[in-house]
Amino acid sequence: MQLVFATNNKNKLKEVKALIPKRIKLLSLKDIGCFEDIPETQNTIKGNAIQKAEFIKTNYGYDCFADDTGLEVQALNGEPGVYSARYAGPQRDDTDNMDLLLKKLESKSTRNGQFKTVIALHLNNKLTTFEGICKGEITTFKHGEGGFGYDPIFKPDDYNQTFAEMDLHLKNKIGHRGKATIQLVAFLSKIS
Ligand code: IMP
């Protein structure tokens, strides 16, 4: 079986690749000649994941899956949520996004939040979605050099490290994307 993973994010690719069995051949967007921006204009994480997977199927004809992720912070009514990538502006800068979130939380008494990933799979003309959630809290300062995005300021419940201080194996085991990917792998195992 071969499937396109519709992402240009090297970190997402690394995390997902580590969980996908070798018998499933993962194709990149480059492999299928897709060099355009894939639209993600929906107002939910699930909607965006579906939009990305459908875009590839419709325009390139490949079976594929796409991931969309957001960080939902309770004291900010679920912000940045679906706007996580461009929270601090269209430049989509990780440092700017984290700094804005830390600033907005300065006046708040609680800092808990969750990462949510939805993976949308387009296979044999059928769409299936898988959701992974990881609960935790937003730290006061950035810690760690690993990972990407908001990883330096997210500490999962029951751990004393941020995602950016964990190795890929541990982040994948307890993290949102890992949980969604495990469900994807289980689903694919049943049909192939
Ligand atoms: P998207 O799923 O690529 O649209 O990501 C939305 C935003 O969340 C971007 O700013 C990403 O950097 C960030 N993000 C996505 N996945 C993770 C993660 O696993 N850890 C930290 N930040 C993430």
Coordinates of C-alpha atoms and ligand atoms in Angstrom, one line a residue:
M1 CA 0.0 0.0 0.0
Q2 CA 1.2 3.5 -0.7
L3 CA -0.2 6.7 0.8
V4 CA 0.7 10.4 0.5
F5 CA 1.2 12.2 3.8
A6 CA 0.1 15.7 2.9
T7 CA 2.5 17.8 4.9
N8 CA 5.5 20.0 4.3
N9 CA 6.4 19.9 8.0
K10 CA 9.6 17.8 8.5
N11 CA 8.9 17.4 12.2
K12 CA 5.4 16.0 11.6
L13 CA 6.9 13.6 9.0
K14 CA 9.5 12.4 11.4
E15 CA 7.0 11.7 14.2
V16 CA 4.5 9.9 11.9
K17 CA 7.2 7.9 10.0
A18 CA 8.4 6.5 13.3
L19 CA 5.0 4.9 13.8
I20 CA 4.0 3.7 10.3
P21 CA 5.0 0.1 9.5
K22 CA 7.5 -0.3 6.7
R23 CA 5.0 -2.2 4.5
I24 CA 3.1 1.1 4.0
K25 CA 5.1 3.3 1.6
L26 CA 4.8 6.9 2.5
L27 CA 4.9 9.4 -0.3
S28 CA 5.8 13.1 0.3
L29 CA 4.1 16.0 -1.5
K30 CA 7.4 16.4 -3.4
D31 CA 7.2 12.8 -4.6
I32 CA 3.8 13.6 -6.2
G33 CA 4.9 16.9 -7.7
C34 CA 2.8 19.0 -5.3
F35 CA 4.6 22.3 -4.6
E36 CA 1.6 24.5 -4.0
D37 CA 0.1 25.7 -0.7
I38 CA -2.6 23.3 0.4
P39 CA -5.6 25.4 1.5
E40 CA -6.7 25.2 5.2
T41 CA -9.5 27.7 5.5
Q42 CA -12.0 25.8 7.6
N43 CA -12.9 26.9 11.1
T44 CA -12.3 23.6 12.8
I45 CA -9.2 21.4 13.2
K46 CA -11.1 18.4 11.8
G47 CA -12.4 20.6 8.9
N48 CA -8.9 21.6 7.9
A49 CA -7.6 18.0 8.1
I50 CA -10.4 16.9 5.8
Q51 CA -9.8 19.8 3.4
K52 CA -6.2 19.0 3.0
A53 CA -6.8 15.3 2.4
E54 CA -9.5 16.0 -0.1
F55 CA -7.4 18.6 -1.9
I56 CA -4.7 16.0 -2.6
K57 CA -7.2 13.3 -3.7
T58 CA -9.1 15.7 -6.0
N59 CA -6.1 17.4 -7.6
Y60 CA -3.5 14.7 -7.6
G61 CA -5.6 11.5 -7.5
Y62 CA -3.6 9.8 -4.7
D63 CA -4.9 8.1 -1.6
C64 CA -3.6 10.2 1.3
F65 CA -3.8 11.4 4.8
A66 CA -3.4 14.8 6.4
D67 CA -2.9 16.0 9.9
D68 CA -4.2 19.3 11.4
T69 CA -3.3 20.2 15.0
G70 CA -4.2 23.0 17.4
L71 CA -3.4 24.0 21.0
E72 CA -6.5 24.7 23.0
V73 CA -6.0 26.7 26.2
Q74 CA -8.9 26.7 28.6
A75 CA -8.4 30.1 30.2
L76 CA -8.4 31.6 26.7
N77 CA -11.7 29.9 25.6
G78 CA -9.9 27.4 23.4
E79 CA -7.4 29.8 21.8
P80 CA -5.3 29.6 19.7
G81 CA -7.1 26.4 18.5
V82 CA -7.6 26.3 14.8
Y83 CA -5.6 29.5 14.5
S84 CA -2.5 28.0 16.2
A85 CA -0.2 28.4 13.2
R86 CA -0.9 32.1 12.6
Y87 CA -1.8 33.1 16.2
A88 CA 0.7 36.1 16.2
G89 CA 0.2 36.9 12.5
P90 CA 0.6 35.6 8.9
Q91 CA 4.3 35.1 9.3
R92 CA 3.5 31.8 11.1
D93 CA 6.5 32.2 13.4
D94 CA 6.8 29.7 16.3
T95 CA 8.6 32.2 18.6
D96 CA 6.1 35.0 18.0
N97 CA 3.2 32.5 18.6
M98 CA 4.7 31.3 21.9
D99 CA 5.5 34.8 23.1
L100 CA 1.9 36.0 22.4
L101 CA 0.5 33.0 24.2
L102 CA 2.8 33.5 27.2
K103 CA 1.8 37.2 27.3
K104 CA -1.9 36.4 27.2
L105 CA -1.6 33.9 30.1
E106 CA 0.3 36.4 32.3
S107 CA -3.0 37.6 33.9
K108 CA -4.6 34.2 34.1
S109 CA -4.8 32.0 37.1
T110 CA -4.9 28.6 35.3
R111 CA -2.7 27.5 32.5
N112 CA -4.1 24.1 31.4
G113 CA -4.7 23.2 27.8
Q114 CA -4.6 20.4 25.3
F115 CA -3.1 19.6 21.9
K116 CA -5.6 18.1 19.5
T117 CA -4.6 16.4 16.3
V118 CA -7.1 15.2 13.7
I119 CA -5.8 12.9 10.9
A120 CA -8.1 12.6 7.9
L121 CA -7.5 9.6 5.7
H122 CA -8.8 9.5 2.1
L123 CA -8.6 5.8 1.0
N124 CA -10.5 3.9 -1.6
N125 CA -12.9 6.9 -2.0
K126 CA -13.7 6.8 1.7
L127 CA -12.9 9.4 4.3
T128 CA -12.1 8.4 7.8
T129 CA -10.8 10.6 10.7
F130 CA -8.8 9.9 13.8
E131 CA -8.4 12.2 16.8
G132 CA -5.6 12.3 19.4
I133 CA -5.6 14.5 22.5
C134 CA -2.8 15.3 24.9
K135 CA -3.7 17.3 28.1
G136 CA -1.2 19.4 30.0
E137 CA -0.3 22.9 30.9
I138 CA 1.5 25.9 29.4
T139 CA 4.7 26.6 31.2
T140 CA 5.8 30.2 32.2
F141 CA 9.0 30.0 30.3
K142 CA 10.3 28.1 27.3
H143 CA 12.2 24.9 28.1
G144 CA 14.1 22.6 25.7
E145 CA 15.5 22.6 22.2
G146 CA 13.7 19.7 20.6
G147 CA 10.4 19.3 18.8
F148 CA 8.7 22.3 17.0
G149 CA 5.9 24.7 17.3
Y150 CA 4.6 25.2 20.8
D151 CA 6.6 22.2 22.2
P152 CA 9.0 24.4 24.4
I153 CA 6.0 25.7 26.5
F154 CA 3.8 22.6 26.7
K155 CA 4.2 20.2 29.6
P156 CA 2.0 17.1 29.4
D157 CA 0.2 16.0 32.6
D158 CA 2.2 13.6 34.8
Y159 CA 5.5 14.7 33.3
N160 CA 8.0 17.2 34.5
Q161 CA 9.4 18.0 31.0
T162 CA 8.1 20.0 28.1
F163 CA 7.6 18.2 24.8
A164 CA 10.8 20.1 23.6
E165 CA 12.8 18.3 26.4
M166 CA 11.5 14.8 25.4
D167 CA 12.9 12.5 22.8
L168 CA 10.7 11.7 19.8
H169 CA 9.8 8.2 21.1
L170 CA 8.3 9.6 24.4
K171 CA 6.5 12.5 22.6
N172 CA 5.0 10.0 20.2
K173 CA 3.9 7.6 23.0
I174 CA 2.0 10.2 25.0
G175 CA 1.4 12.9 22.4
H176 CA -1.6 13.9 20.4
R177 CA -0.2 13.1 17.0
G178 CA 1.2 9.7 18.2
K179 CA -2.3 8.8 19.5
A180 CA -4.0 9.7 16.3
T181 CA -1.4 7.9 14.2
I182 CA -1.7 4.7 16.2
Q183 CA -5.4 4.7 15.4
L184 CA -4.6 5.3 11.8
V185 CA -2.1 2.4 11.8
A186 CA -4.7 0.1 13.5
F187 CA -7.3 1.0 10.9
L188 CA -4.9 0.3 8.0
S189 CA -3.8 -3.0 9.5
K190 CA -7.4 -4.2 9.5
I191 CA -7.9 -3.5 5.7
S192 CA -4.5 -4.5 4.3
Ligands
IMP1 P1 -0.7 22.7 11.7 O1 -1.3 21.4 12.1 O2 0.5 22.5 10.8 O3 -1.7 23.7 11.1 O4 -0.1 23.4 13.0 C1 -0.8 24.4 13.7 C2 0.2 25.0 14.7 O5 0.4 24.2 15.8 C3 1.6 25.4 14.1 O6 2.0 26.6 14.7 C4 2.5 24.3 14.6 O7 3.8 24.7 14.7 C5 1.8 23.9 15.9 N1 2.0 22.4 16.1 C6 1.5 21.4 15.4 N2 1.8 20.3 15.9 C7 2.5 20.5 17.1 C8 3.2 19.7 18.0 O8 3.2 18.5 18.0 N3 3.8 20.4 19.0 C9 3.8 21.8 19.1 N4 3.3 22.6 18.2 C10 2.6 22.0 17.2

